[in-house]
Tab-separated table of C-alpha atoms in Angstrom:
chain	number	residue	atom	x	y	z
Y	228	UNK	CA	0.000	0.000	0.000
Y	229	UNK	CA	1.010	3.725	-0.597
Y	230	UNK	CA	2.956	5.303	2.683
Y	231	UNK	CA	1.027	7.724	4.573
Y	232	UNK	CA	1.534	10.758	7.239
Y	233	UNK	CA	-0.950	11.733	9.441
Y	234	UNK	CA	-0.780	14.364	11.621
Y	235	UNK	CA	-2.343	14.366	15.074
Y	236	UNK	CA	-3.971	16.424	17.720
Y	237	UNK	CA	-4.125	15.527	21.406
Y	238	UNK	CA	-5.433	18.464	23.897
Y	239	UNK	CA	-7.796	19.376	26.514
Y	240	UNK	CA	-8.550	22.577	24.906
Y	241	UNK	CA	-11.087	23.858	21.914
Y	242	UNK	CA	-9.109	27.212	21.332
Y	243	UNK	CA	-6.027	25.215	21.453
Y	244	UNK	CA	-7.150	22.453	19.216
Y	245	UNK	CA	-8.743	25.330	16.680
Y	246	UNK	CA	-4.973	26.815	16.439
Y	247	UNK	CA	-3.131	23.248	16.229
Y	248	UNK	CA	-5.632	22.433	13.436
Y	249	UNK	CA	-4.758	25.885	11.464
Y	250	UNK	CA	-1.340	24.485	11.340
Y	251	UNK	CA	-1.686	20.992	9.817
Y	252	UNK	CA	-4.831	21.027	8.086
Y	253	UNK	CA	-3.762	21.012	4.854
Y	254	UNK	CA	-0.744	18.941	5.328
Y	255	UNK	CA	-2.673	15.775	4.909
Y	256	UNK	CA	-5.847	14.513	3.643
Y	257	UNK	CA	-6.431	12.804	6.571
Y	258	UNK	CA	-6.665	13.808	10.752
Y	259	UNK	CA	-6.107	11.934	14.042
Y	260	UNK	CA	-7.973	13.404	16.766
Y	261	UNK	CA	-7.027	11.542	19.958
Y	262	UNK	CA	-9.269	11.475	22.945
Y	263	UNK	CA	-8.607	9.755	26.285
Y	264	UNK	CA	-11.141	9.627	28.809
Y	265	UNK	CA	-8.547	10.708	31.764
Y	266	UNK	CA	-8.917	6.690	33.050
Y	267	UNK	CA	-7.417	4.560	30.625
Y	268	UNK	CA	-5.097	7.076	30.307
Y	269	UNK	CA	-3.608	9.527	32.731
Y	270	UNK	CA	-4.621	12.827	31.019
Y	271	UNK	CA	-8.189	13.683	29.967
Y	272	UNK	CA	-8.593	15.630	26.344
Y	273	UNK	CA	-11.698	17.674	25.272
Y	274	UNK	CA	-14.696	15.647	23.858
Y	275	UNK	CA	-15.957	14.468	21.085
Y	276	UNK	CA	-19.246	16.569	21.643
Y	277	UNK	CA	-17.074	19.468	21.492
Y	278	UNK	CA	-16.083	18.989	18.274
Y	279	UNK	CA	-19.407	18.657	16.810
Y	280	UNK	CA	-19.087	22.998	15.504
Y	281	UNK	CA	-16.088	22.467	13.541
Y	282	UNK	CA	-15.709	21.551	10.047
Y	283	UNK	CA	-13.087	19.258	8.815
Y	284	UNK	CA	-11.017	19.337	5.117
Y	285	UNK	CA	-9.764	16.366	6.670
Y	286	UNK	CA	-10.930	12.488	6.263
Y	287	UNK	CA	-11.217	11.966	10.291
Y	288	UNK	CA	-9.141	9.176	12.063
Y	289	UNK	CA	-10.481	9.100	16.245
Y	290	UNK	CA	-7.813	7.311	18.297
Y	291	UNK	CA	-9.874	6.856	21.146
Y	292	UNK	CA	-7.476	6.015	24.141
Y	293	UNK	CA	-10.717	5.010	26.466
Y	294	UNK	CA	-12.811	2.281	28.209
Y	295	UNK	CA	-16.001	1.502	26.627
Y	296	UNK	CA	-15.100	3.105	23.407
Y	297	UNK	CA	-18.562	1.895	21.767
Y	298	UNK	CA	-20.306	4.948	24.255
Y	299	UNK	CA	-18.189	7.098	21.584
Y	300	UNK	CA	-19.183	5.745	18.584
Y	301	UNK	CA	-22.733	7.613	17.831
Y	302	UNK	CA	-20.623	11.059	18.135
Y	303	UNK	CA	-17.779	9.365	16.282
Y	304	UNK	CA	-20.681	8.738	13.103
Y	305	UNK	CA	-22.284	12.482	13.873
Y	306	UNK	CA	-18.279	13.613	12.986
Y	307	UNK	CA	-18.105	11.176	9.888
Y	308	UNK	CA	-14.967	9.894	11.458
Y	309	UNK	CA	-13.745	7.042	8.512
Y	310	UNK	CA	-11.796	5.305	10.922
Y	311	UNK	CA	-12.177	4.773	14.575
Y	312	UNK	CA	-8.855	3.221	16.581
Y	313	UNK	CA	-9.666	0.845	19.939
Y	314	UNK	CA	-7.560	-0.227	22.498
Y	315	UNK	CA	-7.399	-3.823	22.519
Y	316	UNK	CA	-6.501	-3.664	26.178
Y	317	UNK	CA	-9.642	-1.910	26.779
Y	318	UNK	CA	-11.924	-4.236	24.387
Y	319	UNK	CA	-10.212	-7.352	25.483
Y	320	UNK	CA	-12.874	-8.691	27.489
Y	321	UNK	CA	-15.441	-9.028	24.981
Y	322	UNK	CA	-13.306	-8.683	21.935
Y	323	UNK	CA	-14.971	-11.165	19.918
Y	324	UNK	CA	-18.495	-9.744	20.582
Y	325	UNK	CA	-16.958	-6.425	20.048
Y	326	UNK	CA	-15.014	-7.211	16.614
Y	327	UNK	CA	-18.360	-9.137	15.132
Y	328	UNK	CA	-20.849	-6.272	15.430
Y	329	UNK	CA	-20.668	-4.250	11.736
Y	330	UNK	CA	-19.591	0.049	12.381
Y	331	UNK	CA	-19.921	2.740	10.163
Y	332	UNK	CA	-16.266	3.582	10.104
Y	333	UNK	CA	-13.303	1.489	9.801
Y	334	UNK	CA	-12.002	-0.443	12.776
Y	335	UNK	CA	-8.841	-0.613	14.150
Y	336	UNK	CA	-6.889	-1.867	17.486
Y	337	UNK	CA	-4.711	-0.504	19.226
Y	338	UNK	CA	-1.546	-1.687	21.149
Y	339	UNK	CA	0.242	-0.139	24.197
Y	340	UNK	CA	4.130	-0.871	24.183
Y	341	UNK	CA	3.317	-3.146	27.238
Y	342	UNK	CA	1.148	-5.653	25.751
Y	343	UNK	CA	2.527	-8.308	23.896
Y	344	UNK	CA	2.044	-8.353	20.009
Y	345	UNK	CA	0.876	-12.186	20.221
Y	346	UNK	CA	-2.202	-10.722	21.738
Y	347	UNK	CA	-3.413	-9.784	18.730
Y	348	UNK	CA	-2.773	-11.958	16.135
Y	349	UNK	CA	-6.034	-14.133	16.223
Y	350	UNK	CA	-7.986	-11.051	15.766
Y	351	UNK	CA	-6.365	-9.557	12.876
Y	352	UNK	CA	-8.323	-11.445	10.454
Y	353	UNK	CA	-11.740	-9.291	11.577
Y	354	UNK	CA	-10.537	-5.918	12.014
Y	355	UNK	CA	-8.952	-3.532	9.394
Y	356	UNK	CA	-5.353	-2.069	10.803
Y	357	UNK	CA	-3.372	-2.370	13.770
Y	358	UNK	CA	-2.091	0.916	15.396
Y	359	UNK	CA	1.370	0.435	17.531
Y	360	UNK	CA	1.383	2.605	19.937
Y	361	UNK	CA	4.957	4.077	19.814
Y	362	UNK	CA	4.520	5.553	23.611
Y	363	UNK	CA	2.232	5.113	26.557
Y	364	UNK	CA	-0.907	6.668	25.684
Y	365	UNK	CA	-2.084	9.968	27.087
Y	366	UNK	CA	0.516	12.693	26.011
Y	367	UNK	CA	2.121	14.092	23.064
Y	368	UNK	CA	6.323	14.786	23.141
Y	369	UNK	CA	7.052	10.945	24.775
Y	370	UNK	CA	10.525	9.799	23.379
Y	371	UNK	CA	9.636	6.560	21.062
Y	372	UNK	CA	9.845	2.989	22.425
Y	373	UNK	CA	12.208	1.411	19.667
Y	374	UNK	CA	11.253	-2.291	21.368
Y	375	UNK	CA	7.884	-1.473	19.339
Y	376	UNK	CA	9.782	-1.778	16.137
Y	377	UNK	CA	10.306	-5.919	16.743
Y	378	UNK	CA	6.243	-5.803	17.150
Y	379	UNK	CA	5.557	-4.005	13.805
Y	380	UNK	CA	8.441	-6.603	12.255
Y	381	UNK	CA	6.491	-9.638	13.858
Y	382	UNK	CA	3.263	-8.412	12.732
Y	383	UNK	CA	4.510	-7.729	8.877
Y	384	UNK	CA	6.332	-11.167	8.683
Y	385	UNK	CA	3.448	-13.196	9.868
Y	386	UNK	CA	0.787	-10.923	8.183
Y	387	UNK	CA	1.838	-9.160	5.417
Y	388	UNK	CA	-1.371	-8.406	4.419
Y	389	UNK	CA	-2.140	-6.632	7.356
Y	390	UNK	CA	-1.955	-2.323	7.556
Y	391	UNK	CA	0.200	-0.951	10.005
Y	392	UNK	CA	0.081	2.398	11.963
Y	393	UNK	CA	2.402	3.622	14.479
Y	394	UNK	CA	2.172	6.500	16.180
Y	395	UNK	CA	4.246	8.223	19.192
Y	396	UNK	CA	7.437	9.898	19.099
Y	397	UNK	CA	7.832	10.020	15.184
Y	398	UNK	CA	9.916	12.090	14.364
Y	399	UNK	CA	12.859	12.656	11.559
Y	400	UNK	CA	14.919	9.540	13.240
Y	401	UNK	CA	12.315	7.380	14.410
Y	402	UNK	CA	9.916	7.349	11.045
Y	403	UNK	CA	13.404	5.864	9.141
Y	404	UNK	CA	12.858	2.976	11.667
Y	405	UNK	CA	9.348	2.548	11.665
Y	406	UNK	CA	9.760	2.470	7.996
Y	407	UNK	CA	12.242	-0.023	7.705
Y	408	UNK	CA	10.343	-1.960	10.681
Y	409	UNK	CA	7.896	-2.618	7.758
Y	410	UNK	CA	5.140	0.008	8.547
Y	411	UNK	CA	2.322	1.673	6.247
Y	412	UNK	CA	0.731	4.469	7.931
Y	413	UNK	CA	2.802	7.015	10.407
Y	414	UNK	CA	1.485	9.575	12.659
Y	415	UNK	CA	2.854	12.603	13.350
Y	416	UNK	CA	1.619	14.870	16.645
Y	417	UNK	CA	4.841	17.115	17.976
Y	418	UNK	CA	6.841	17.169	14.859
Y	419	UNK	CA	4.563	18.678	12.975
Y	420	UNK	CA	3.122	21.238	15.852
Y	421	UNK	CA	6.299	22.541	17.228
Y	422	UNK	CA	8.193	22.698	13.634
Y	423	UNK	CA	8.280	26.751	12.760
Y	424	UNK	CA	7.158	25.197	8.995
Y	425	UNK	CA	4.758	22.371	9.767
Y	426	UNK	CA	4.529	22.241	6.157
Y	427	UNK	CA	8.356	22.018	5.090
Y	428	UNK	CA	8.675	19.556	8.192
Y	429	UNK	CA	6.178	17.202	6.501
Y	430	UNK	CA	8.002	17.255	3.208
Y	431	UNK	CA	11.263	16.236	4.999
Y	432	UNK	CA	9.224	13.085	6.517
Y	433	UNK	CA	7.832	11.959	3.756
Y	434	UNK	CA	10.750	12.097	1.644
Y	435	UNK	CA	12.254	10.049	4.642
Y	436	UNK	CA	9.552	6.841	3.935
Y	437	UNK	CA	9.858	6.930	-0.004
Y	438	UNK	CA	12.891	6.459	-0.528
């Protein structure tokens, strides 16, 4: 599949996320929006609710980085989010009854750098991508996990059909990795918000993954 960038926007602010969407929204055709639910995660963003006002260019990714993510999924379809990320550790319960009901959106699980990758792999027949988390969940500017790179390896080897997102601490040195690692889909929160040329800085990454 074709290499992608996304960029993406974790905070607990609307005037905040207004001004961090000015700066990458036409960088990509498509958006991550994370939201964590201050219990599965340590932080708490804004909601979805709040985000009903805006308008998006954007195709709209939700990384939702919460416990009983189906409560979001009605707002998530009011948004058109296309895709909606899970956490696998906080579906794993009732993952099977979760993964066989039919969404609007395309599904993905997620993986924190603690869980093991084996987890996974008798569910990635039903869902649609895999996101590797690259850091713990809940905050943007972690320094990326590089033991995550054997996961994204293990996952490409044994399922090479599968899609491949990783996200946390990609930056100019880490995406060369993830690349080589054998990922398809990289997204970008800090690098792109604290570069003085979000736009330039997105040009250096993807030349970075197609070589």
């Amino acid at each position: 599949m074709t290499k992608n960038i996304i960029p993406a926007i974790l905070t607990n602010s609307i005037l905040d996320f207004k001004e961090k969407l000015k700066k990458v929204e036409n960088l990509s055709s498509w958006l991550q929006i994370d939201i964590s639910d201050g219990k599965f995660t340590s932080s708490k963003t804004l909601s979805l609710s709040a985000l009903l006002s805006l308008k998006f260019k954007q195709n709209l990714e939700l990384h939702l980085m919460v416990f009983e993510p189906e409560k979001y999924f009605k707002l998530a379809e009011k948004l058109n989010a296309k895709r909606v990320i899970v956490h696998f550790e906080a579906v794993e319960k009732n993952i099977n009854d979760f993964l066989s009901k039919k969404y609007p959106f395309t599904l993905g699980l997620a993986l924190n750098p603690k869980t093991k990758v084996e987890k996974i792999f008798p569910y990635l027949s039903k869902i649609d991508f895999i996101l590797i988390l690259g850091v713990t969940p809940g905050a943007q500017g972690q320094k990326f996990q590089e033991k995550v790179l054997e996961k994204i390896k293990k996952i490409k080897n044994l399922f090479p059909q599968t899609t491949v997102e990783v996200d946390g601490g990609i930056n100019e040195k880490t995406i060369q990795k993830a690349n080589q690692a054998g990922a398809d889909i990289f997204v970008a929160g800090s690098a792109l918000l604290r570069a003085e040329n979000p736009k330039k800085e997105m040009e250096k990454l993807k030349k970075l993954i197609l070589k």
